[in-house]
PDB file of C-alpha atoms in Angstrom:
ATOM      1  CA  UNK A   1     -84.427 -35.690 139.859  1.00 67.00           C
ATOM      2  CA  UNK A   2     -88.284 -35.083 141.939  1.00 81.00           C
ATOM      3  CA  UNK A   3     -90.725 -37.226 140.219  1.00 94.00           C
ATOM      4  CA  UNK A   4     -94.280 -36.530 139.732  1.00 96.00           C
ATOM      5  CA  UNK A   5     -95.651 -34.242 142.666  1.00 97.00           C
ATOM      6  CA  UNK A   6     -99.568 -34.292 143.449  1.00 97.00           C
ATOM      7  CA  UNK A   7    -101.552 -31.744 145.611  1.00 97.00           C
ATOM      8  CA  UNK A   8    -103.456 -31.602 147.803  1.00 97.00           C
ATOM      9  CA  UNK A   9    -102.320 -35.781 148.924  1.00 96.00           C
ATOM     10  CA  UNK A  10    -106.297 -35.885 150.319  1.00 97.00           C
ATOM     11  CA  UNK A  11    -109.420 -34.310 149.712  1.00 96.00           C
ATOM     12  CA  UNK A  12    -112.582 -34.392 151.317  1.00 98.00           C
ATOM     13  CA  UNK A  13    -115.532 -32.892 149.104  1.00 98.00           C
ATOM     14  CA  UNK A  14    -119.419 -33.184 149.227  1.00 97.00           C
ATOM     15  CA  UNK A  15    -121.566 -33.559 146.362  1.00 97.00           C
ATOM     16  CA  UNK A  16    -122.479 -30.882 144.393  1.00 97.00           C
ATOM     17  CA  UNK A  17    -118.936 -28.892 145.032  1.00 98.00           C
ATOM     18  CA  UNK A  18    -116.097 -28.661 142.739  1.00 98.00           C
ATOM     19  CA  UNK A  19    -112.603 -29.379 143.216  1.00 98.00           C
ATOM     20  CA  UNK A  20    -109.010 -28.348 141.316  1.00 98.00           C
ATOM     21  CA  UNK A  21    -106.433 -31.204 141.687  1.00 98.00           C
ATOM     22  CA  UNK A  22    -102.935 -30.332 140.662  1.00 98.00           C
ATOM     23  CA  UNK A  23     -99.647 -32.018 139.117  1.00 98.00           C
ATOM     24  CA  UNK A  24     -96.163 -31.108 138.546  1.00 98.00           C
ATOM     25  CA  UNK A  25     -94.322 -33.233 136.184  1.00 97.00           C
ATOM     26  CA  UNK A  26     -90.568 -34.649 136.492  1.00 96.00           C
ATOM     27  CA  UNK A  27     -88.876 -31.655 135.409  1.00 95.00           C
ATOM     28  CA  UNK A  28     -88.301 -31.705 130.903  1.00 93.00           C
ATOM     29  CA  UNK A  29     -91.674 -34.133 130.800  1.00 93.00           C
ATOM     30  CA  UNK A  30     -94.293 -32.064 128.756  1.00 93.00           C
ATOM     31  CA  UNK A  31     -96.994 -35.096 128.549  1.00 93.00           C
ATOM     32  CA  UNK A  32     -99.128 -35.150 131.292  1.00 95.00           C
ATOM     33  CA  UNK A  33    -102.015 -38.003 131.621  1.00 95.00           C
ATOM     34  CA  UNK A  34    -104.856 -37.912 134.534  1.00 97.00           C
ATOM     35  CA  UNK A  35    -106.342 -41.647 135.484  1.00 96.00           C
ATOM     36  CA  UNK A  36    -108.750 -41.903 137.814  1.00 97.00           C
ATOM     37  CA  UNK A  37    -108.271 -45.173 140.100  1.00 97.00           C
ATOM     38  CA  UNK A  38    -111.755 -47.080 141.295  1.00 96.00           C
ATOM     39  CA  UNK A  39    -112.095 -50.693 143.234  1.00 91.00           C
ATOM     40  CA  UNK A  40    -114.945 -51.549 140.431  1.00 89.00           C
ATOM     41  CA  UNK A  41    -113.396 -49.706 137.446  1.00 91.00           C
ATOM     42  CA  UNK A  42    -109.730 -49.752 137.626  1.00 93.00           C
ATOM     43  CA  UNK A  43    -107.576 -47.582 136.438  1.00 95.00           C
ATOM     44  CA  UNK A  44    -109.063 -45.446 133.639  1.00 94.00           C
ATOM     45  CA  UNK A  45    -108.099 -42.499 131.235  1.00 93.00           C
ATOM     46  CA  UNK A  46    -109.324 -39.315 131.530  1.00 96.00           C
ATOM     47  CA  UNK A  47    -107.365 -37.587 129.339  1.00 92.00           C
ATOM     48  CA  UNK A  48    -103.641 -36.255 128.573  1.00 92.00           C
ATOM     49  CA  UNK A  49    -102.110 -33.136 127.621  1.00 94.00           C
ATOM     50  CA  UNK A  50     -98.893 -32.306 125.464  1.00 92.00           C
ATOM     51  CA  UNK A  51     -98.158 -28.567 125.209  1.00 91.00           C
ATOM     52  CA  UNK A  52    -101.025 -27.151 126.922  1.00 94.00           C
ATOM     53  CA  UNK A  53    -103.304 -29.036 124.295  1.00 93.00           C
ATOM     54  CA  UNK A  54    -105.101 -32.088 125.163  1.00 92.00           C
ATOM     55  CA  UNK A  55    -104.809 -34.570 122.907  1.00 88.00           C
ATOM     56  CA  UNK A  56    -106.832 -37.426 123.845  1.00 86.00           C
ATOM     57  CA  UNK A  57    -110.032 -37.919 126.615  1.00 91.00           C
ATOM     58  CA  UNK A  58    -111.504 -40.778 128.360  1.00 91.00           C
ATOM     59  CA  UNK A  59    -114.597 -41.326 128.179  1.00 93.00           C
ATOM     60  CA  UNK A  60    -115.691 -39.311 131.233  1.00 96.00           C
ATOM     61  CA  UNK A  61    -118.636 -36.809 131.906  1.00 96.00           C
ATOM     62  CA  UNK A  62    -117.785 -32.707 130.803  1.00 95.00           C
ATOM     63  CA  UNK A  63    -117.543 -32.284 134.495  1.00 97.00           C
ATOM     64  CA  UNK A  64    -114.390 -33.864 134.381  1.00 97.00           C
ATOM     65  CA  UNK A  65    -112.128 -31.346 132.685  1.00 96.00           C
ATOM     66  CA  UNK A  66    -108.278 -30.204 132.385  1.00 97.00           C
ATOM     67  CA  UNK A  67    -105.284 -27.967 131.317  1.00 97.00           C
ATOM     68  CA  UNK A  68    -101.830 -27.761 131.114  1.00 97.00           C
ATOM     69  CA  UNK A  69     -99.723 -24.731 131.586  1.00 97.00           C
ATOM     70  CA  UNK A  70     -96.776 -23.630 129.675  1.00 96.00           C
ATOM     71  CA  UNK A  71     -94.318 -24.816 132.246  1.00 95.00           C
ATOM     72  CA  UNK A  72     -96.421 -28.409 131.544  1.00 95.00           C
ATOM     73  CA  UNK A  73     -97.714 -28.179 135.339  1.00 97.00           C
ATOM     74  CA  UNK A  74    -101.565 -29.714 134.618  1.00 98.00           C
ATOM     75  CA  UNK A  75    -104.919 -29.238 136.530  1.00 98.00           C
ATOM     76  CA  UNK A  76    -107.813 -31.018 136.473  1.00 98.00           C
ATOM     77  CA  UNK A  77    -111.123 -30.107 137.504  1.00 98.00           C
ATOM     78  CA  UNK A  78    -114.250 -31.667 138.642  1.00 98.00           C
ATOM     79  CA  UNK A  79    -117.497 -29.736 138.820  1.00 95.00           C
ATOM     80  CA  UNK A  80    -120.341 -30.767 140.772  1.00 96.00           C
ATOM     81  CA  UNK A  81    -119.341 -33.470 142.767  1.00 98.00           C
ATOM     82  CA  UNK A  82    -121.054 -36.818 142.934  1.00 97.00           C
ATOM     83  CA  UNK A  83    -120.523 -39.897 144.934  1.00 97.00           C
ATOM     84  CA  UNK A  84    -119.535 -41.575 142.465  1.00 96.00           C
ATOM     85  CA  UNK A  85    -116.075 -39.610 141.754  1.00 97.00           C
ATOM     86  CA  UNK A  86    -114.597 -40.590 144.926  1.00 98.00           C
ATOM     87  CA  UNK A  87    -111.466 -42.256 143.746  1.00 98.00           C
ATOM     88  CA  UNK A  88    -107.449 -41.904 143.666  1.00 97.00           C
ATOM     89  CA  UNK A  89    -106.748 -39.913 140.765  1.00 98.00           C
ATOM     90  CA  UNK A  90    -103.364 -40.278 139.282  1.00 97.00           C
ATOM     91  CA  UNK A  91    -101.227 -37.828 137.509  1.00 97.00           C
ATOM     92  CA  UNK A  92     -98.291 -39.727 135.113  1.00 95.00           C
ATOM     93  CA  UNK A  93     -95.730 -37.716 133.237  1.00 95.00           C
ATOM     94  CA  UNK A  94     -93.792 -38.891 129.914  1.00 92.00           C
ATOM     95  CA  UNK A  95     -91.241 -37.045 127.850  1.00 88.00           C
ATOM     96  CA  UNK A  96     -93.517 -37.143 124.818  1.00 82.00           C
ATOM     97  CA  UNK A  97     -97.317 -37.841 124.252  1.00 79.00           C
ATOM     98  CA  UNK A  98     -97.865 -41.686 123.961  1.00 71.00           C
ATOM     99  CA  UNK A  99     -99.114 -42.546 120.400  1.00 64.00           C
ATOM    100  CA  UNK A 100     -95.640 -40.942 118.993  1.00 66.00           C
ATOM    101  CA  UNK A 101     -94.553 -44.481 118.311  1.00 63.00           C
ATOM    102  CA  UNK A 102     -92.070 -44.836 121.260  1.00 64.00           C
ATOM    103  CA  UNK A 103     -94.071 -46.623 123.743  1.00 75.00           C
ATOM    104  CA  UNK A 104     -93.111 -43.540 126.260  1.00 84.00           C
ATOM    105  CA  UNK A 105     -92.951 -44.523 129.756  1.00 90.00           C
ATOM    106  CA  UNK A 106     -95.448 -43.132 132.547  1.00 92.00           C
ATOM    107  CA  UNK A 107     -93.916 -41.854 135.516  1.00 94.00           C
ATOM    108  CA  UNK A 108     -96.709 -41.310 138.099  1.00 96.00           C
ATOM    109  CA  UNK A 109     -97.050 -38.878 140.879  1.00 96.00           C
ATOM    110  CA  UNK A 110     -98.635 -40.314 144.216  1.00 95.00           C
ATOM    111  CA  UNK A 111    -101.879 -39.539 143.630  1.00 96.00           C
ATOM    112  CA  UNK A 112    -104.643 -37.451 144.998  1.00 97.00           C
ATOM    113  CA  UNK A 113    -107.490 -39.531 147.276  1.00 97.00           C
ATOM    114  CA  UNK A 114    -110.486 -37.677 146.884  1.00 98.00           C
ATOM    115  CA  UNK A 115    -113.783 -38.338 149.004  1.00 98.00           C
ATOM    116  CA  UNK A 116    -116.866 -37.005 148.249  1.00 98.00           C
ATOM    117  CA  UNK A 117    -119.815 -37.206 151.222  1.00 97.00           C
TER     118      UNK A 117
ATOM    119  CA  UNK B   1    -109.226 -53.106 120.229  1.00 77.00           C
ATOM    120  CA  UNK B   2    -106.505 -53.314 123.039  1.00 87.00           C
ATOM    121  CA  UNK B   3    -106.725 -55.355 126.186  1.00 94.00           C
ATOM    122  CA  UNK B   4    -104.742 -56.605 129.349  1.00 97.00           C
ATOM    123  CA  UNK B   5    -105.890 -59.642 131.573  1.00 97.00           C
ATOM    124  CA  UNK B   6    -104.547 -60.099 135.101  1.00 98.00           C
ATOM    125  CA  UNK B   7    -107.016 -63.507 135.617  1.00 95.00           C
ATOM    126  CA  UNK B   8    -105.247 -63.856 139.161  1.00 97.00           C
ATOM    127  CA  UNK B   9    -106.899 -60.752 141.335  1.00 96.00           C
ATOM    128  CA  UNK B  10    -105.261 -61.727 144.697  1.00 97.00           C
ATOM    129  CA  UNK B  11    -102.215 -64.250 145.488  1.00 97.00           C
ATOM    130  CA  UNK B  12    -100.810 -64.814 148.848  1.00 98.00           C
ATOM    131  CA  UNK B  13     -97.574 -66.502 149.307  1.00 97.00           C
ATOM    132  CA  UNK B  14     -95.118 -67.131 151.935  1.00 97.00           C
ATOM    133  CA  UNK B  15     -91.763 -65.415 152.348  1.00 97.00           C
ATOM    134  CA  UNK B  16     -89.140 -66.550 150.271  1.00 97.00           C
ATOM    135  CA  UNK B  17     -91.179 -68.585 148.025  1.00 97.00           C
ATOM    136  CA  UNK B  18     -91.562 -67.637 144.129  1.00 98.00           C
ATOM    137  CA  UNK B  19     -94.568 -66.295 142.790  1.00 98.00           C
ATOM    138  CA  UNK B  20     -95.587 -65.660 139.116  1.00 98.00           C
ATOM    139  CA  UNK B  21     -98.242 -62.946 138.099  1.00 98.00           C
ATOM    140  CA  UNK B  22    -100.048 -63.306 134.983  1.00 98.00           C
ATOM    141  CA  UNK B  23    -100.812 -60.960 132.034  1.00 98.00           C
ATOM    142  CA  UNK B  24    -102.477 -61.797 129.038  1.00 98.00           C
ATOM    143  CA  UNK B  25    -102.812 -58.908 126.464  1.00 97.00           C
ATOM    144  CA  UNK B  26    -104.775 -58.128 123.207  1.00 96.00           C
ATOM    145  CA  UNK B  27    -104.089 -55.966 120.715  1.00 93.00           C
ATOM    146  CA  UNK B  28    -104.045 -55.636 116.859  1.00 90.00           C
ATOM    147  CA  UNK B  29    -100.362 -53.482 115.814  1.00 88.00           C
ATOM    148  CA  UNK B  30     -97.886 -55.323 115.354  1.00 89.00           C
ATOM    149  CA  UNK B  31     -95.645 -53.120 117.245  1.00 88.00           C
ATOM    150  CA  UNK B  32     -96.706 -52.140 120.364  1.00 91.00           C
ATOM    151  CA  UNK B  33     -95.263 -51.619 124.233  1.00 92.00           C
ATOM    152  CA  UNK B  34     -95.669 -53.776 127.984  1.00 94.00           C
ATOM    153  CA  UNK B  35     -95.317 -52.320 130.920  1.00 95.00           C
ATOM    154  CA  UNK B  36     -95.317 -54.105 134.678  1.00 97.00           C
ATOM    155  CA  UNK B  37     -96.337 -51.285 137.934  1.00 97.00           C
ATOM    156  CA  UNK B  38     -96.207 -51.945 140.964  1.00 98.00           C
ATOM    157  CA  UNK B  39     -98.928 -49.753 143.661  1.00 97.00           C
ATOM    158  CA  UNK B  40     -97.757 -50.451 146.724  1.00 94.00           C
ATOM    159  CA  UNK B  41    -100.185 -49.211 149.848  1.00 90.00           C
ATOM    160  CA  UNK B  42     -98.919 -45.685 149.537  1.00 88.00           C
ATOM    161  CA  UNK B  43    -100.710 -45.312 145.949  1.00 90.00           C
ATOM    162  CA  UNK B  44     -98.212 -43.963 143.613  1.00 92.00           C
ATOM    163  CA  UNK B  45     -97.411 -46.766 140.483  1.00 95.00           C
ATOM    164  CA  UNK B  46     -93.953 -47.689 140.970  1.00 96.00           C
ATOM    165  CA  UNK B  47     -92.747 -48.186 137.162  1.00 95.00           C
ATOM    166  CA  UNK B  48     -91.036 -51.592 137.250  1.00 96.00           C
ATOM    167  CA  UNK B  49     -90.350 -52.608 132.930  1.00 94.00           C
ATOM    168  CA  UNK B  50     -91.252 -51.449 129.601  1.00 92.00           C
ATOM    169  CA  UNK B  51     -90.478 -54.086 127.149  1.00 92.00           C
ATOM    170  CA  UNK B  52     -91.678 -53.560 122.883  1.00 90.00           C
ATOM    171  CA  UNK B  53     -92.852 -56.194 121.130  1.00 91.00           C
ATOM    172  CA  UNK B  54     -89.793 -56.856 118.759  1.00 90.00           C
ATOM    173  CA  UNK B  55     -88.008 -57.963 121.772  1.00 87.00           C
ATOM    174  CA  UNK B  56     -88.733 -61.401 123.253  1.00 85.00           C
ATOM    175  CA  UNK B  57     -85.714 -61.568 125.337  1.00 85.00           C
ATOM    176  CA  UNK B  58     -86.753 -62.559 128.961  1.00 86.00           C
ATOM    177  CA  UNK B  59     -85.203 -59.951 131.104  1.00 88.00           C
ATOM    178  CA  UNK B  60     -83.697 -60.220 134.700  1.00 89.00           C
ATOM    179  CA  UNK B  61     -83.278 -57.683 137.140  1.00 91.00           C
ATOM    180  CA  UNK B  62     -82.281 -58.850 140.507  1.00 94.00           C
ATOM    181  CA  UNK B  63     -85.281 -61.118 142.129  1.00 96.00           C
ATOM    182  CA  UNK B  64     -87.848 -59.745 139.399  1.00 96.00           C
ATOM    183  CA  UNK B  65     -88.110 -61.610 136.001  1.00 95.00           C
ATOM    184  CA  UNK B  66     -89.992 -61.360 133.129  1.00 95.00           C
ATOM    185  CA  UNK B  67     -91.240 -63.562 130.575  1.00 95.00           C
ATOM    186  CA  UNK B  68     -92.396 -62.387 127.242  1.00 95.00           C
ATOM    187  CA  UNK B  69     -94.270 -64.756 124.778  1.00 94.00           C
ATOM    188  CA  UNK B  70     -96.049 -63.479 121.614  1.00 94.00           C
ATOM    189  CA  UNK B  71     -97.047 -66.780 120.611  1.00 93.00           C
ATOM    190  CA  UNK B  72     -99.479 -66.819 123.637  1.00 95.00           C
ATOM    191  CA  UNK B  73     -99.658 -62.830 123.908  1.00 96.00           C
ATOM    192  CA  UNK B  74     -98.173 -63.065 127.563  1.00 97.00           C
ATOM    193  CA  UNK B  75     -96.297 -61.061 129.734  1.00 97.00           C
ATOM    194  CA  UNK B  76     -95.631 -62.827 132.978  1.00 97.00           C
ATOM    195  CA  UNK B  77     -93.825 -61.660 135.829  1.00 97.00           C
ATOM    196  CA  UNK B  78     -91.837 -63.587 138.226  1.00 97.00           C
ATOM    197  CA  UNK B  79     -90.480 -62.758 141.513  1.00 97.00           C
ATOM    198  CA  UNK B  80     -88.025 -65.211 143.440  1.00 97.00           C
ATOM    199  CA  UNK B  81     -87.892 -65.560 147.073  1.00 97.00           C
ATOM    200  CA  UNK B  82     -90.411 -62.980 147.950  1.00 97.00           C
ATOM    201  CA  UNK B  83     -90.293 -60.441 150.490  1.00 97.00           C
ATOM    202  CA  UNK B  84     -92.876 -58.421 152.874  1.00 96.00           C
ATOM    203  CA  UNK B  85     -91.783 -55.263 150.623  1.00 96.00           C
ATOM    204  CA  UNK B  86     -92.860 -57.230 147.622  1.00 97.00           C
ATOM    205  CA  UNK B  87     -96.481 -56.581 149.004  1.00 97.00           C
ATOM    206  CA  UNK B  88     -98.632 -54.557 146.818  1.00 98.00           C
ATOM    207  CA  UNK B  89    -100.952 -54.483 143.648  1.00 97.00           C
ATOM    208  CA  UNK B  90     -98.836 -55.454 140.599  1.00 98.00           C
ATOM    209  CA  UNK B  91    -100.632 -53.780 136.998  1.00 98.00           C
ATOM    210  CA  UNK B  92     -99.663 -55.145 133.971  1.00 98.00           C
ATOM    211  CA  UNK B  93    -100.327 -52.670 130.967  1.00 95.00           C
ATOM    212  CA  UNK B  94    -100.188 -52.044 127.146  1.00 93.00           C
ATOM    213  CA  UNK B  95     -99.644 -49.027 124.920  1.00 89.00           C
ATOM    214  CA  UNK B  96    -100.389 -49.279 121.185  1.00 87.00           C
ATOM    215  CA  UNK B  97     -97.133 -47.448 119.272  1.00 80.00           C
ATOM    216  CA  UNK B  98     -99.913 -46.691 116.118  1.00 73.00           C
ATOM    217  CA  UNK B  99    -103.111 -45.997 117.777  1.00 68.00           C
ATOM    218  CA  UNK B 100    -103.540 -42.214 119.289  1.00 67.00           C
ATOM    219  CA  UNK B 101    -104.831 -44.744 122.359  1.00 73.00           C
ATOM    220  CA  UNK B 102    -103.503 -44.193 125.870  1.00 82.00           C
ATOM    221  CA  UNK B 103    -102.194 -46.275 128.387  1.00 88.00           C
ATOM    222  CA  UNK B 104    -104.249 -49.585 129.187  1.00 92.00           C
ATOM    223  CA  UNK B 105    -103.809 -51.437 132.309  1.00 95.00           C
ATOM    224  CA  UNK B 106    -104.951 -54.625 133.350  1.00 96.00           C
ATOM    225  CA  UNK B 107    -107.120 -55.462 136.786  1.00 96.00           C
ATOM    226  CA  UNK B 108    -104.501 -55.757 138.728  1.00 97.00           C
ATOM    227  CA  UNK B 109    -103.129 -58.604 141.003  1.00 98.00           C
ATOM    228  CA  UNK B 110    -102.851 -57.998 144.578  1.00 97.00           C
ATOM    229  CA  UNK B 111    -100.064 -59.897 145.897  1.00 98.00           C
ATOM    230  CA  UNK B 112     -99.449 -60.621 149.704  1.00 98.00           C
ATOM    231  CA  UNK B 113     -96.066 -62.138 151.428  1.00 97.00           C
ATOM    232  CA  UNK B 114     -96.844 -63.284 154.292  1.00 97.00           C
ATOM    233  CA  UNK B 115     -93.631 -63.486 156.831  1.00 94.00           C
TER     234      UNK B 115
END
């Protein structure tokens, strides 16, 4: 079974441009979570999406935004660019939407390093 | 609200000798879900255990090992004789079953086997 697929692998942005990152989850997963992965910060939340509704968000800027597609493929988007959102951003798929009450495991995808000049 | 402590941020060790990685969690359902990844230098988080919190039983799997205590809220991971594979950044992480919350991971610990 093909896990979690990210594209483009690397990304080189400058500030002020936008950028579409893409992930295709293991294939019958429809809940797709985006983290975004700094050395100061960690891995944070940005949000998650169950049947092309998001459910939950991180508490991130409206320039960070997302959607899921009926085949549960997810994009996220980030508009004008700052330094500051150079990072590994992370794509996880689950079978269900954690919060359900069965502790659903995260299968992530290989991430997307993203550099913004 | 929830929370994961990795205290150790970086351990080196040398091959074949055990190592044990720390987690220290916080949370306040009663039933809830920890998780061990592993990031090795590629990037993607290599899903390693999910254990709930109605099971205590220590688990084994090969040279990995796992320690679960809710008396001390900790999950601690133990790998015998380490390898140069076992090189990476090891997240320890917690998921509320109750909460709409998402995923939270720990730090990390960065662990290096030196041959």
């Amino acid at each position: 079974k093909a896990g979690v697929t990210q594209t483009p692998r690397y990304l080189i942005k400058t500030r002020g441009q936008q950028v579409t990152l893409s992930c295709s989850p293991i294939s019958g997963h429809r809940s797709v979570s985006w983290y975004q992965q700094t050395p100061g910060q960690g891995l944070q939340f940005l949000f998650e999406y169950f049947s092309e509704t998001q459910r939950n968000k991180g508490n991130f800027p409206g320039r960070f935004s997302g959607r899921q597609f009926s085949n549960s493929r997810s994009e996220m988007n980030v508009s004008t660019l700052e330094l500051g959102d150079s990072a590994l951003y992370l794509c996880a798929s689950s079978l269900l939407p954690y919060g359900t009450g069965g502790g659903e495991t995260q299968y992530f995808g290989p991430g997307t390093r993203l550099l913004v000049l | 609200a929830q929370k994961v402590t990795q205290a150790q941020t970086e351990i080196s060790v040398v091959e074949k000798e055990d190592v044990t990685l720390d987690c220290v969690y916080e949370t306040r359902d009663t039933t809830y879900y920890l998780f061990w990844y592993k990031q090795p230098p590629s990037g993607e988080l290599v899903f390693l255990i999910r254990r709930n919190s109605f099971d205590e039983q220590n688990e084994i799997s090969g040279r990995y090992s796992w320690n679960f205590q809710k008396s001390t809220s900790s999950f601690n991971f133990t790998i015998t004789a380490s390898q140069v594979v076992d090189s990476a950044v090891y997240f320890c992480a917690l998921s509320e079953a109750k909460r709409n919350t998402p995923l939270v991971f720990g730090k990390g610990t960065r662990l290096s086997v030196i041959a």
